[in-house]
Coordinates of C-alpha atoms in Angstrom, one line a residue:
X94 CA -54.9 -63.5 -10.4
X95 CA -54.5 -59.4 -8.9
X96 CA -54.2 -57.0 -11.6
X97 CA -52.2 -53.4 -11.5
X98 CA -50.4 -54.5 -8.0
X99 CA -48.9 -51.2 -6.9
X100 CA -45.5 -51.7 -4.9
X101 CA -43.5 -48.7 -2.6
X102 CA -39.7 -47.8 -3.2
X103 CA -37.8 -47.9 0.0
X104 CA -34.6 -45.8 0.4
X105 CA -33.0 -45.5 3.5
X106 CA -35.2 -43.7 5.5
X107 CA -37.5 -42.5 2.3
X108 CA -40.3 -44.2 1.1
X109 CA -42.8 -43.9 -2.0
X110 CA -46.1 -45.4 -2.4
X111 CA -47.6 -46.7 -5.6
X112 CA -43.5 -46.3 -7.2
X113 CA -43.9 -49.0 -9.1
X114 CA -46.8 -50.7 -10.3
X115 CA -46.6 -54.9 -11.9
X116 CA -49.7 -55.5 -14.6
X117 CA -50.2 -59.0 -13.4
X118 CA -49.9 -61.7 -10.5
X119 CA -50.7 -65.1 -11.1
X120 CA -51.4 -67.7 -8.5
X121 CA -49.0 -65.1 -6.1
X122 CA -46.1 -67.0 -8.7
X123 CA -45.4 -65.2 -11.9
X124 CA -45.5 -61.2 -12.6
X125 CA -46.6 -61.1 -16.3
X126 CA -46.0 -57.5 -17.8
X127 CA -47.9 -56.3 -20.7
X128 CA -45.9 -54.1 -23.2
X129 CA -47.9 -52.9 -26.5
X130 CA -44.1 -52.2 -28.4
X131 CA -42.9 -52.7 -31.9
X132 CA -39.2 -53.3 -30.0
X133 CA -38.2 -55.5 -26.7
X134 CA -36.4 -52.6 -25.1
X135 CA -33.6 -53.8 -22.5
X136 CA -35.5 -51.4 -20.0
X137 CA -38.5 -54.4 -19.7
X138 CA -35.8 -56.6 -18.5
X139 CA -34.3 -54.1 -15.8
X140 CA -38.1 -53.9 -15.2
X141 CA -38.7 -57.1 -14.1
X142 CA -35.9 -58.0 -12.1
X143 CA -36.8 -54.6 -10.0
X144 CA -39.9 -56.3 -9.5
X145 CA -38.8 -59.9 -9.1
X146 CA -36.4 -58.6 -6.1
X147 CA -39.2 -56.1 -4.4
X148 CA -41.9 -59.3 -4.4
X149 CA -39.2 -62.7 -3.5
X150 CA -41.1 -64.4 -6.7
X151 CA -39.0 -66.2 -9.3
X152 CA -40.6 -66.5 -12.1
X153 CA -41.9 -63.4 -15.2
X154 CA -43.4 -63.1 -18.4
X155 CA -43.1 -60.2 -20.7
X156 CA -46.6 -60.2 -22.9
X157 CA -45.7 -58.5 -26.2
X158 CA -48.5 -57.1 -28.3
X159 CA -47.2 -55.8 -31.4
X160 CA -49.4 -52.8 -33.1
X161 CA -51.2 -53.5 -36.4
X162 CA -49.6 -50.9 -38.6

């Protein structure tokens, strides 16, 4: 498992390092992203299918931990 996996954004001739950064990589298969969130914002999904096409992997998790209130 690699934790906080930083990953550049590439345009044209531009590039940034560190643009993007996953919370989880297990077994170089699955990108598990940890949201602490009352609400499963749409954003999470754009989110993860950024990082899906930047690594070729196929498979996420979205990890929801809900505040105690």
């Amino acid at each position: 498992m690699r934790q906080q996996i930083s990953l550049p954004l590439k345009y044209k001739d531009k590039t940034i390092k560190n643009a993007y950064k996953l919370d989880l990589v297990v077994e170089n298969k699955v990108i598990v992203e940890i949201k602490s969130t009352l609400e499963l914002h749409p954003v999470f999904y754009s989110q993860l299918l950024t990082y899906l096409k930047l690594t070729n992997l196929k498979l996420n998790f979205i990890l929801i931990l809900i505040p105690h209130l």
